[in-house]
Amino acid sequence: MGYPTLLQRPLPLLRHRGGVCHIIAVRDDGGAIVSIVPLWILFLTILSALLLGSLPQCRAMSFYDLEAVNIDGYRVKLSAYKGKVTLVVNVASKCGLTDRMYKELVSVRESYARRGFEVLAFPCNQFHDQEPDSNADIKGFARSYNATFPLFAKTTVKRPMCTHDPSANSLLCGPTSEECCAFNNQIYEYLMSISNKPVEWNFAKFLIGRDGGLIKRYQPVEGPRTFTREIERALASADTGDGDGDGDGDEDGDGDGDGDEDEDDMSHGSSDGGSNPTTESFSDEM
């Protein structure tokens, strides 16, 4: 079989060609050349493998690794809430759900704050312009409900997100678009990435565990009084629900919090623990 003369001779390891040293791979059983690779590529490949192997594994980002701007314009590290169970909710002042949700958020927060529960509220005007006012006005509105939980600067919670040029997105943020804080977009970009679906309306809720993992996501019409059992379970354990961070609520059930409930706490929950999603349509409360 007529292989060229070159292939019938032993191949050198290195060959100089065009001013560049190449490494020539060994022949396979048939005697053909497998490949010719520039030496510098091989060197970089080996070096990269060594460097990557020596680096520590990157820690997956959690909710508490993020930062946000609060209602007064100050940047806040969410790591300040690490070790707490938090409920993240996009609020609006002129929604049909507003009165009921604000009352329940205030009530449930008061019941569980001493045990490490907090509500983090993010105003948003993306749903039928139902949060059109300035941050100062929103803060005053929340105080009318005696809300003392943290409020953050008005932001966008669904794509397209407002940008650092608010004038280009005035329809998203309403007449006071300059109040819309693009920095806070990262909060909902992160939440959407781990819950795998967009925010559908005002008052969507995300229950975050003590370590920053998503325990469960609740629909806008589900008031926090309907899932106090799950809040108690999260408070009773350092774990984050089912442990996989996808918010499907597939928990292991090892510690439901029944042992340390008191009458006041139970008065804010439903008789069955409220774990089943409500069938009420939020279109009736728009």
XYZ file of N, CA and C in Angstrom:
858
model
N 0.860 -1.190 0.000
C 0.000 0.000 0.000
C 0.890 1.231 0.000
N 0.647 2.156 -0.868
C 1.607 3.206 -1.148
C 1.495 4.424 -0.267
N 1.934 4.310 1.025
C 2.045 5.500 1.847
C 3.234 6.316 1.378
N 3.221 7.622 1.487
C 4.382 8.436 1.143
C 5.578 8.038 1.981
N 6.738 8.315 1.427
C 7.977 7.930 2.092
C 8.061 8.493 3.497
N 7.539 9.750 3.720
C 7.618 10.368 5.035
C 6.952 9.522 6.093
N 5.831 8.902 5.750
C 5.095 8.132 6.738
C 5.735 6.787 7.009
N 6.677 6.391 6.184
C 7.344 5.120 6.409
C 8.569 5.290 7.298
N 8.917 6.553 7.646
C 10.048 6.805 8.522
C 9.524 7.213 9.890
N 10.292 6.972 10.974
C 9.871 7.433 12.304
C 9.666 8.942 12.293
N 8.582 9.404 12.940
C 8.281 10.829 12.965
C 8.972 11.497 14.150
N 9.591 12.634 13.956
C 10.176 13.347 15.089
C 9.072 13.959 15.945
N 9.372 14.231 17.227
C 8.392 14.840 18.122
C 8.128 16.289 17.745
N 9.192 17.031 17.415
C 9.052 18.437 17.074
C 9.526 18.679 15.660
N 8.932 19.625 15.000
C 9.394 20.004 13.670
C 9.281 21.516 13.540
N 10.290 22.127 12.959
C 10.297 23.576 12.752
C 9.716 23.864 11.386
N 8.642 24.672 11.370
C 7.985 24.982 10.104
C 7.542 26.435 10.129
N 8.018 27.194 9.155
C 7.611 28.592 9.053
C 7.984 29.415 10.264
N 9.094 29.070 10.928
C 9.530 29.832 12.082
C 8.814 29.472 13.361
N 7.908 28.453 13.327
C 7.159 28.047 14.510
C 7.367 26.574 14.744
N 7.664 26.210 16.001
C 7.812 24.802 16.329
C 6.446 24.161 16.434
N 6.291 22.978 15.847
C 5.051 22.220 15.905
C 5.326 20.892 16.587
N 4.291 20.377 17.252
C 4.370 19.005 17.735
C 3.584 18.142 16.768
N 4.175 17.010 16.389
C 3.538 16.107 15.439
C 3.070 14.883 16.202
N 1.784 14.597 16.126
C 1.233 13.484 16.883
C 1.720 12.163 16.315
N 1.691 11.123 17.139
C 2.106 9.792 16.707
C 1.112 9.255 15.707
N 1.598 8.309 14.902
C 0.717 7.692 13.916
C -0.222 6.697 14.580
N -1.408 6.542 14.023
C -2.281 5.492 14.516
C -1.831 4.164 13.919
N -2.583 3.096 14.158
C -2.167 1.766 13.718
C -2.038 1.669 12.208
N -2.782 2.504 11.487
C -2.688 2.470 10.038
C -1.512 3.255 9.501
N -0.819 3.949 10.366
C 0.351 4.690 9.942
C 0.068 6.108 9.515
N -1.205 6.569 9.604
C -1.522 7.927 9.180
C -1.204 8.917 10.291
N -0.901 10.172 9.921
C -0.677 11.211 10.919
C -2.033 11.594 11.523
N -2.081 11.608 12.867
C -3.325 11.967 13.529
C -3.566 13.469 13.444
N -2.567 14.281 13.798
C -2.737 15.732 13.735
C -1.396 16.424 13.866
N -1.367 17.662 13.442
C -0.201 18.515 13.630
C -0.677 19.753 14.377
N -0.151 19.985 15.595
C -0.637 21.040 16.471
C 0.498 21.999 16.793
N 0.303 23.305 16.665
C 1.332 24.249 17.088
C 1.681 24.042 18.553
N 2.956 24.105 18.875
C 3.417 23.823 20.230
C 2.829 24.808 21.238
N 2.664 26.086 20.840
C 2.168 27.072 21.798
C 0.731 26.795 22.215
N -0.046 26.180 21.294
C -1.426 25.827 21.655
C -1.427 24.732 22.714
N -0.559 23.743 22.530
C -0.456 22.666 23.516
C -0.031 23.222 24.868
N 0.928 24.153 24.862
C 1.416 24.738 26.107
C 0.294 25.471 26.838
N -0.466 26.288 26.095
C -1.557 27.037 26.721
C -2.653 26.116 27.239
N -2.910 25.034 26.507
C -3.934 24.080 26.944
C -3.550 23.439 28.270
N -2.288 23.012 28.355
C -1.818 22.384 29.594
C -1.825 23.391 30.738
N -1.355 24.624 30.463
C -1.328 25.652 31.496
C -2.729 25.976 31.995
N -3.693 26.089 31.087
C -5.073 26.381 31.483
C -5.640 25.282 32.358
N -5.359 24.039 31.987
C -5.862 22.913 32.776
C -5.284 22.934 34.181
N -3.991 23.261 34.284
C -3.358 23.312 35.601
C -3.934 24.435 36.446
N -4.139 25.608 35.832
C -4.679 26.741 36.576
C -6.103 26.488 37.032
N -6.922 25.953 36.140
C -8.315 25.680 36.500
C -8.403 24.631 37.586
N -7.521 23.674 37.528
C -7.531 22.631 38.540
C -7.121 23.126 39.905
N -6.321 24.204 39.928
C -5.841 24.717 41.209
C -6.769 25.754 41.821
N -7.748 26.281 41.032
C -8.655 27.292 41.552
C -9.757 26.650 42.379
N -10.215 27.328 43.447
C -11.343 26.798 44.212
C -12.612 26.842 43.387
N -13.530 25.946 43.682
C -14.799 25.924 42.966
C -15.585 27.199 43.261
N -16.180 27.799 42.212
C -16.950 29.022 42.401
C -18.220 28.712 43.184
N -18.536 29.543 44.157
C -19.736 29.356 44.951
C -20.929 29.897 44.184
N -21.987 29.128 44.135
C -23.184 29.571 43.433
C -23.749 30.811 44.116
N -24.151 31.794 43.335
C -24.704 33.018 43.896
C -26.031 32.726 44.574
N -26.250 33.355 45.721
C -27.537 33.269 46.390
C -28.163 34.657 46.415
N -29.400 34.716 46.836
C -30.107 35.993 46.889
C -29.376 36.987 47.773
N -28.791 36.506 48.850
C -28.143 37.396 49.803
C -26.764 37.873 49.350
N -26.333 37.465 48.169
C -25.102 38.009 47.589
C -25.363 39.297 46.802
N -26.625 39.644 46.610
C -26.983 40.794 45.786
C -27.026 42.088 46.605
N -27.143 43.198 45.893
C -27.331 44.506 46.514
C -28.547 45.173 45.882
N -29.130 46.121 46.608
C -30.271 46.865 46.078
C -30.219 48.286 46.611
N -30.966 49.170 45.966
C -31.094 50.553 46.418
C -32.430 50.697 47.132
N -32.411 51.242 48.357
C -33.652 51.334 49.113
C -34.467 52.562 48.710
N -35.617 52.715 49.327
C -36.569 53.753 48.940
C -36.001 55.164 49.129
N -34.986 55.288 49.997
C -34.349 56.576 50.259
C -33.112 56.808 49.406
N -32.802 55.856 48.515
C -31.691 56.041 47.599
C -30.358 55.518 48.064
N -30.342 54.771 49.165
C -29.088 54.227 49.675
C -28.920 52.775 49.243
N -27.681 52.430 48.905
C -27.403 51.055 48.495
C -27.346 50.158 49.728
N -27.991 49.008 49.642
C -28.084 48.068 50.755
C -27.571 46.708 50.302
N -26.691 46.109 51.084
C -26.261 44.738 50.819
C -27.293 43.787 51.412
N -27.828 42.911 50.584
C -28.848 41.988 51.077
C -28.266 40.942 52.012
N -26.953 40.875 52.102
C -26.327 39.980 53.082
C -26.715 40.387 54.503
N -27.214 41.614 54.671
C -27.695 42.051 55.979
C -28.865 41.194 56.455
N -29.545 40.523 55.512
C -30.699 39.692 55.863
C -30.355 38.207 55.889
N -29.108 37.877 55.654
C -28.712 36.471 55.678
C -28.931 35.913 57.078
N -29.480 34.718 57.144
C -29.850 34.140 58.429
C -31.312 34.376 58.764
N -31.968 35.245 58.007
C -33.405 35.454 58.161
C -34.156 34.713 57.054
N -35.439 34.548 57.244
C -36.335 34.099 56.181
C -37.008 35.355 55.643
N -36.935 35.575 54.339
C -37.484 36.806 53.768
C -38.546 36.500 52.719
N -39.491 37.410 52.606
C -40.520 37.331 51.575
C -40.330 38.535 50.661
N -39.954 38.284 49.416
C -39.717 39.343 48.439
C -40.993 39.530 47.627
N -41.471 40.765 47.538
C -42.756 41.007 46.877
C -42.698 42.322 46.108
N -43.243 42.325 44.889
C -43.359 43.566 44.115
C -44.711 44.206 44.422
N -44.670 45.403 44.972
C -45.883 46.050 45.471
C -46.344 47.152 44.524
N -47.624 47.513 44.664
C -48.213 48.619 43.908
C -49.278 49.278 44.777
N -49.453 50.573 44.626
C -50.358 51.338 45.487
C -51.778 51.441 44.952
N -51.978 51.159 43.663
C -53.284 51.397 43.045
C -53.847 50.135 42.393
N -53.528 49.002 42.954
C -53.982 47.710 42.437
C -55.181 47.230 43.249
N -56.024 46.423 42.638
C -57.141 45.856 43.377
C -56.712 44.958 44.519
N -55.487 44.450 44.462
C -54.957 43.597 45.523
C -54.318 44.389 46.655
N -54.113 45.677 46.451
C -53.254 46.458 47.346
C -53.689 46.409 48.799
N -54.944 46.724 49.076
C -55.398 46.829 50.464
C -55.223 45.507 51.202
N -55.701 44.432 50.607
C -55.601 43.119 51.265
C -54.153 42.706 51.459
N -53.334 42.904 50.442
C -51.955 42.441 50.533
C -51.146 43.243 51.545
N -51.302 44.549 51.541
C -50.559 45.351 52.517
C -50.953 44.969 53.942
N -52.240 44.780 54.182
C -52.687 44.401 55.527
C -52.110 43.052 55.939
N -52.097 42.086 55.016
C -51.564 40.767 55.355
C -50.047 40.800 55.520
N -49.370 41.548 54.673
C -47.913 41.648 54.796
C -47.527 42.238 56.148
N -48.228 43.300 56.556
C -47.943 43.931 57.843
C -48.247 42.978 58.986
N -49.393 42.313 58.919
C -49.818 41.417 59.993
C -48.872 40.232 60.166
N -48.557 39.565 59.068
C -47.701 38.380 59.150
C -46.280 38.770 59.536
N -45.810 39.873 59.032
C -44.474 40.324 59.406
C -44.398 40.592 60.900
N -45.425 41.233 61.464
C -45.434 41.506 62.899
C -45.441 40.215 63.714
N -46.124 39.201 63.222
C -46.214 37.936 63.951
C -44.894 37.184 64.003
N -44.094 37.292 62.946
C -42.904 36.441 62.844
C -41.580 37.196 62.867
N -41.619 38.514 62.978
C -40.372 39.289 62.935
C -39.420 38.876 64.049
N -39.944 38.610 65.226
C -39.078 38.264 66.352
C -38.386 36.919 66.157
N -38.888 36.115 65.223
C -38.281 34.808 64.951
C -37.375 34.832 63.723
N -37.201 36.006 63.135
C -36.263 36.117 62.024
C -36.912 36.175 60.658
N -38.126 36.722 60.584
C -38.823 36.849 59.306
C -38.859 38.314 58.887
N -38.663 38.575 57.592
C -38.708 39.940 57.089
C -39.362 39.978 55.714
N -40.036 41.078 55.424
C -40.625 41.345 54.110
C -39.751 42.375 53.408
N -39.414 42.118 52.146
C -38.656 43.061 51.328
C -39.542 43.467 50.155
N -39.944 44.732 50.109
C -40.932 45.192 49.130
C -40.274 46.035 48.042
N -40.593 45.696 46.784
C -40.049 46.393 45.620
C -41.197 46.985 44.798
N -41.435 48.281 44.881
C -42.493 48.904 44.078
C -42.198 48.779 42.583
N -43.262 48.606 41.802
C -43.105 48.450 40.353
C -44.334 49.004 39.644
N -44.106 49.674 38.516
C -45.187 50.307 37.763
C -45.432 49.637 36.416
N -44.996 48.398 36.251
C -45.090 47.743 34.944
C -46.451 47.127 34.649
N -47.327 47.059 35.632
C -48.613 46.394 35.430
C -49.742 47.433 35.469
N -50.139 47.880 34.284
C -51.236 48.846 34.126
C -50.987 50.151 34.881
N -49.733 50.553 35.007
C -49.385 51.834 35.648
C -50.007 51.966 37.039
N -49.917 50.907 37.835
C -50.558 50.918 39.144
C -49.617 51.303 40.288
N -48.389 51.735 39.934
C -47.470 52.317 40.917
C -46.789 53.528 40.270
N -47.577 54.575 39.919
C -47.039 55.680 39.122
C -46.289 56.739 39.917
N -46.408 56.730 41.241
C -45.900 57.844 42.035
C -44.402 57.736 42.313
N -43.877 58.778 42.921
C -42.455 58.827 43.248
C -42.149 57.923 44.437
N -40.869 57.689 44.657
C -40.461 56.882 45.806
C -40.941 57.497 47.118
N -40.881 58.818 47.223
C -41.322 59.485 48.448
C -42.811 59.257 48.690
N -43.609 59.335 47.634
C -45.049 59.104 47.769
C -45.344 57.647 48.117
N -44.594 56.740 47.508
C -44.781 55.313 47.803
C -44.461 55.028 49.264
N -43.406 55.632 49.754
C -43.030 55.452 51.162
C -44.141 55.946 52.082
N -44.717 57.112 51.762
C -45.812 57.633 52.564
C -47.034 56.737 52.520
N -47.321 56.175 51.345
C -48.461 55.272 51.215
C -48.268 54.034 52.086
N -47.081 53.452 52.050
C -46.816 52.254 52.856
C -46.956 52.554 54.343
N -46.523 53.733 54.746
C -46.625 54.098 56.161
C -48.082 54.253 56.589
N -48.970 54.553 55.649
C -50.389 54.662 55.999
C -50.961 53.322 56.444
N -50.274 52.237 56.098
C -50.650 50.897 56.560
C -49.800 50.468 57.755
N -49.038 51.391 58.309
C -48.099 51.076 59.391
C -47.082 50.026 58.969
N -46.711 50.067 57.698
C -45.711 49.122 57.194
C -44.323 49.591 57.618
N -43.628 48.764 58.358
C -42.267 49.087 58.797
C -41.233 48.172 58.156
N -41.677 47.306 57.244
C -40.711 46.435 56.566
C -39.921 47.245 55.538
N -38.749 46.765 55.111
C -37.904 47.511 54.177
C -38.574 47.710 52.819
N -38.548 48.942 52.346
C -39.016 49.302 51.007
C -37.808 49.684 50.159
N -37.837 49.285 48.901
C -36.728 49.576 48.002
C -37.193 50.514 46.891
N -36.236 51.084 46.188
C -36.552 52.029 45.122
C -37.360 51.352 44.027
N -38.244 52.128 43.431
C -39.105 51.600 42.374
C -38.259 51.024 41.246
N -38.642 49.847 40.800
C -37.838 49.146 39.804
C -38.740 48.474 38.785
N -38.144 47.763 37.853
C -38.886 46.917 36.925
C -38.642 45.466 37.294
N -39.651 44.635 37.095
C -39.562 43.249 37.541
C -39.760 42.253 36.400
N -40.061 42.758 35.203
C -40.210 41.871 34.057
C -39.544 42.523 32.851
N -39.159 41.719 31.899
C -38.499 42.237 30.701
C -39.536 42.882 29.763
N -39.197 43.973 29.044
C -37.876 44.613 29.076
C -37.677 45.430 30.346
N -36.485 45.316 30.944
C -36.182 46.032 32.165
C -35.826 47.479 31.822
N -36.106 48.394 32.748
C -35.700 49.776 32.509
C -34.180 49.854 32.524
N -33.639 50.821 31.794
C -32.196 50.936 31.647
C -31.684 52.141 32.426
N -30.396 52.409 32.272
C -29.819 53.576 32.941
C -30.210 54.873 32.248
N -30.960 54.787 31.165
C -31.503 55.964 30.486
C -33.018 55.923 30.644
N -33.543 56.358 31.802
C -34.972 56.206 32.077
C -35.866 56.833 31.025
N -35.407 57.906 30.373
C -36.256 58.583 29.400
C -36.618 57.678 28.235
N -35.774 56.662 27.986
C -36.041 55.736 26.884
C -37.082 54.697 27.272
N -37.447 54.651 28.558
C -38.380 53.629 29.033
C -39.495 54.260 29.858
N -39.901 55.466 29.488
C -40.859 56.187 30.311
C -42.179 55.444 30.443
N -42.547 54.677 29.425
C -43.809 53.949 29.503
C -43.749 52.838 30.534
N -42.546 52.344 30.821
C -42.413 51.294 31.821
C -42.561 51.854 33.225
N -42.014 53.036 33.446
C -41.937 53.566 34.798
C -42.938 54.661 35.085
N -43.693 55.085 34.078
C -44.729 56.061 34.307
C -44.214 57.489 34.311
N -45.038 58.440 34.758
C -44.681 59.856 34.675
C -43.479 60.243 35.516
N -43.112 59.441 36.492
C -41.921 59.736 37.303
C -40.849 58.702 37.006
N -40.579 58.508 35.727
C -39.653 57.453 35.318
C -38.256 57.651 35.881
N -37.908 58.914 36.227
C -36.587 59.136 36.778
C -36.421 58.444 38.128
N -37.519 58.058 38.732
C -37.456 57.365 40.013
C -37.203 55.870 39.849
N -37.276 55.375 38.628
C -37.141 53.938 38.408
C -35.670 53.548 38.494
N -35.367 52.634 39.376
C -33.973 52.323 39.677
C -33.501 51.108 38.897
N -32.709 51.341 37.846
C -32.227 50.233 37.027
C -31.316 49.305 37.809
N -30.627 49.830 38.831
C -29.721 48.995 39.620
C -30.468 47.827 40.254
N -31.725 48.053 40.637
C -32.497 47.004 41.301
C -32.996 45.925 40.350
N -32.809 46.118 39.038
C -33.221 45.085 38.090
C -32.592 43.740 38.409
N -31.351 43.758 38.926
C -30.637 42.512 39.178
C -31.381 41.611 40.155
N -32.175 42.198 41.040
C -32.918 41.394 42.006
C -33.890 40.473 41.279
N -34.659 41.039 40.368
C -35.662 40.231 39.679
C -35.087 39.446 38.514
N -33.986 39.894 37.946
C -33.293 39.054 36.971
C -32.871 37.750 37.646
N -32.361 37.872 38.868
C -31.935 36.687 39.616
C -33.128 35.809 39.982
N -34.186 36.409 40.504
C -35.347 35.623 40.915
C -35.987 34.907 39.733
N -36.058 35.576 38.579
C -36.620 34.925 37.395
C -35.728 33.792 36.911
N -34.421 33.947 37.090
C -33.507 32.908 36.617
C -33.629 31.634 37.428
N -34.000 31.745 38.705
C -34.099 30.538 39.528
C -35.522 30.004 39.626
N -36.520 30.825 39.254
C -37.897 30.327 39.286
C -38.412 29.973 37.898
N -37.646 30.341 36.871
C -37.901 29.910 35.486
C -39.204 30.421 34.883
N -39.715 31.528 35.387
C -40.864 32.141 34.720
C -40.941 33.606 35.113
N -41.528 34.431 34.261
C -41.584 35.866 34.550
C -42.589 36.194 35.646
N -42.446 37.377 36.207
C -43.424 37.886 37.169
C -44.667 38.298 36.394
N -45.828 37.800 36.817
C -47.039 37.971 36.026
C -47.897 39.166 36.443
N -47.720 39.665 37.679
C -48.595 40.735 38.141
C -48.032 41.310 39.431
N -48.685 42.358 39.942
C -48.305 42.911 41.241
C -48.442 41.852 42.333
N -47.607 41.945 43.340
C -47.667 41.127 44.545
C -47.331 39.653 44.316
N -46.507 39.361 43.316
C -45.912 38.023 43.249
C -44.933 37.907 44.417
N -44.847 36.725 45.013
C -44.073 36.588 46.250
C -43.062 35.450 46.139
N -41.871 35.706 46.667
C -40.793 34.719 46.676
C -40.351 34.522 48.121
N -40.492 33.310 48.626
C -40.051 33.005 49.985
C -38.606 32.524 49.926
N -37.722 33.265 50.576
C -36.289 32.997 50.538
C -35.843 32.451 51.888
N -35.079 31.358 51.869
C -34.621 30.728 53.096
C -33.469 31.458 53.755
N -33.071 30.955 54.906
C -32.030 31.607 55.697
C -30.700 31.685 54.957
N -30.447 30.746 54.054
C -29.172 30.738 53.337
C -29.267 31.384 51.957
N -30.395 31.985 51.628
C -30.526 32.691 50.357
C -31.109 31.877 49.228
N -31.500 30.640 49.483
C -32.109 29.809 48.449
C -33.613 30.033 48.368
N -34.151 29.874 47.168
C -35.593 30.029 46.977
C -36.326 28.809 47.511
N -37.260 29.045 48.423
C -38.086 27.959 48.957
C -39.306 27.743 48.074
N -40.043 28.814 47.817
C -41.261 28.674 47.024
C -41.689 30.036 46.497
N -42.362 29.985 45.371
C -42.930 31.195 44.770
C -44.447 31.125 44.882
N -45.073 32.273 45.197
C -46.520 32.330 45.378
C -47.140 33.311 44.390
N -48.336 32.989 43.942
C -49.013 33.814 42.957
C -49.515 35.114 43.587
N -49.786 36.128 42.766
C -50.200 37.426 43.295
C -51.381 37.374 44.255
N -52.375 36.529 43.983
C -53.568 36.505 44.841
C -53.349 35.747 46.140
N -52.247 35.056 46.282
C -51.985 34.300 47.508
C -51.413 35.229 48.570
N -52.250 35.581 49.533
C -51.778 36.422 50.624
C -50.907 35.628 51.579
N -49.998 36.281 52.283
C -49.099 35.551 53.182
C -49.800 34.814 54.314
N -51.019 35.209 54.664
C -51.744 34.455 55.692
C -52.065 33.033 55.237
N -52.091 32.808 53.918
C -52.430 31.475 53.416
C -51.243 30.523 53.436
N -50.030 31.033 53.668
C -48.886 30.112 53.698
C -48.016 30.319 54.939
N -48.669 30.641 56.066
C -47.907 30.803 57.308
C -47.247 29.503 57.744
N -47.878 28.367 57.424
C -47.259 27.082 57.788
C -45.889 26.939 57.129
N -45.768 27.363 55.892
C -44.487 27.255 55.187
C -43.475 28.261 55.721
N -43.955 29.428 56.151
C -43.061 30.394 56.792
C -42.522 29.809 58.091
N -43.403 29.191 58.874
C -42.979 28.587 60.138
C -41.978 27.460 59.914
N -42.227 26.668 58.888
C -41.311 25.568 58.585
C -39.927 26.106 58.229
N -39.911 27.183 57.449
C -38.628 27.780 57.071
C -37.922 28.380 58.281
N -38.676 28.989 59.176
C -38.082 29.574 60.370
C -37.554 28.516 61.323
N -38.186 27.344 61.309
C -37.797 26.279 62.227
C -36.556 25.541 61.779
N -36.113 25.776 60.575
C -34.987 25.031 60.032
C -34.031 25.968 59.330
N -32.745 25.587 59.315
C -31.745 26.347 58.558
C -31.757 25.950 57.101
N -32.519 24.899 56.753
C -32.591 24.450 55.374
C -33.493 25.373 54.578
N -33.371 25.305 53.242
C -34.221 26.110 52.372
C -35.193 25.203 51.646
N -36.279 24.837 52.346
C -37.345 24.067 51.704
C -36.852 22.739 51.213
N -37.001 22.474 49.885
C -36.646 21.182 49.340
C -35.178 21.085 49.005
N -34.427 22.178 49.192
C -32.988 22.115 49.035
C -32.486 22.224 47.626
N -33.377 22.264 46.625
C -32.871 22.338 45.259
C -33.000 23.729 44.667
N -33.570 24.660 45.436
C -33.574 26.050 45.012
C -34.462 26.376 43.836
N -35.382 25.462 43.476
C -36.208 25.763 42.309
C -37.578 26.286 42.685
N -37.849 26.361 43.987
C -39.096 26.960 44.420
C -40.326 26.132 44.158
N -40.175 24.807 43.975
C -41.364 24.004 43.700
C -42.049 23.510 44.967
N -41.445 23.818 46.132
C -42.088 23.468 47.386
C -42.074 22.001 47.705
N -41.248 21.211 47.057
C -41.170 19.777 47.316
C -40.314 19.525 48.548
N -40.851 19.895 49.724
C -40.059 19.877 50.933
C -40.023 18.483 51.531
N -39.035 18.286 52.446
C -38.875 16.955 53.014
C -39.756 16.745 54.239
N -40.330 17.825 54.774
C -41.295 17.677 55.854
C -40.708 17.349 57.199
N -39.422 17.534 57.415
C -38.821 17.154 58.688
C -38.794 18.344 59.643
N -39.915 18.738 60.128
C -39.960 19.864 61.045
C -40.936 20.897 60.531
N -42.206 20.736 60.920
C -43.205 21.629 60.346
C -43.491 22.838 61.213
N -42.761 22.971 62.300
C -42.943 24.167 63.107
C -44.123 24.112 64.052
N -44.821 22.981 64.126
C -46.008 22.923 64.976
C -45.668 23.076 66.450
N -44.482 22.620 66.815
C -44.130 22.568 68.227
C -43.939 23.922 68.862
N -43.672 24.964 68.091
C -43.388 26.250 68.709
C -44.337 27.348 68.250
N -45.486 26.958 67.774
C -46.471 27.966 67.403
C -47.181 28.469 68.657
N -47.664 29.705 68.642
C -48.532 30.161 69.699
C -49.846 30.642 69.094
N -50.770 31.011 69.966
C -52.096 31.366 69.485
C -52.067 32.543 68.531
N -51.200 33.514 68.839
C -51.139 34.695 67.990
C -50.682 34.346 66.590
N -49.656 33.467 66.494
C -49.169 33.066 65.183
C -50.240 32.313 64.413
N -50.920 31.411 65.079
C -51.902 30.578 64.396
C -53.088 31.402 63.911
N -53.371 32.504 64.585
C -54.531 33.302 64.191
C -54.352 33.931 62.821
N -53.088 33.947 62.313
C -52.839 34.546 61.010
C -52.753 33.517 59.905
N -52.925 32.255 60.222
C -52.844 31.227 59.194
C -54.202 30.616 58.945
N -54.322 29.883 57.841
C -55.572 29.191 57.570
C -55.597 27.900 58.355
N -56.763 27.325 58.542
C -56.891 26.139 59.370
C -56.165 24.947 58.804
N -55.958 24.921 57.497
C -55.282 23.785 56.902
C -53.830 24.090 56.571
N -53.310 25.200 57.080
C -51.917 25.551 56.815
C -51.746 26.374 55.564
N -52.776 26.422 54.715
C -52.724 27.309 53.556
C -51.709 26.932 52.514
N -51.381 25.641 52.383
C -50.324 25.275 51.450
C -50.820 25.140 50.020
N -52.158 25.083 49.836
C -52.692 24.927 48.490
C -52.902 26.282 47.841
N -52.487 26.449 46.594
C -52.680 27.728 45.910
C -54.153 28.077 45.810
N -54.454 29.345 45.925
C -55.834 29.784 45.806
C -56.298 29.679 44.363
N -57.580 29.475 44.195
C -58.133 29.393 42.842
C -58.712 30.728 42.399
N -58.642 31.739 43.276
C -59.187 33.054 42.953
C -58.390 33.689 41.821
N -59.065 34.319 40.912
C -58.386 34.976 39.797
C -58.056 36.410 40.159
N -56.786 36.813 39.911
C -56.431 38.183 40.263
C -57.056 39.195 39.324
N -57.646 38.741 38.230
C -58.304 39.687 37.328
C -59.472 40.377 38.016
N -60.052 39.725 39.039
C -61.168 40.326 39.757
C -60.722 41.452 40.674
N -59.409 41.526 40.967
C -58.924 42.521 41.913
C -57.956 43.498 41.262
N -57.956 43.575 39.948
C -57.055 44.482 39.265
C -57.391 45.923 39.598
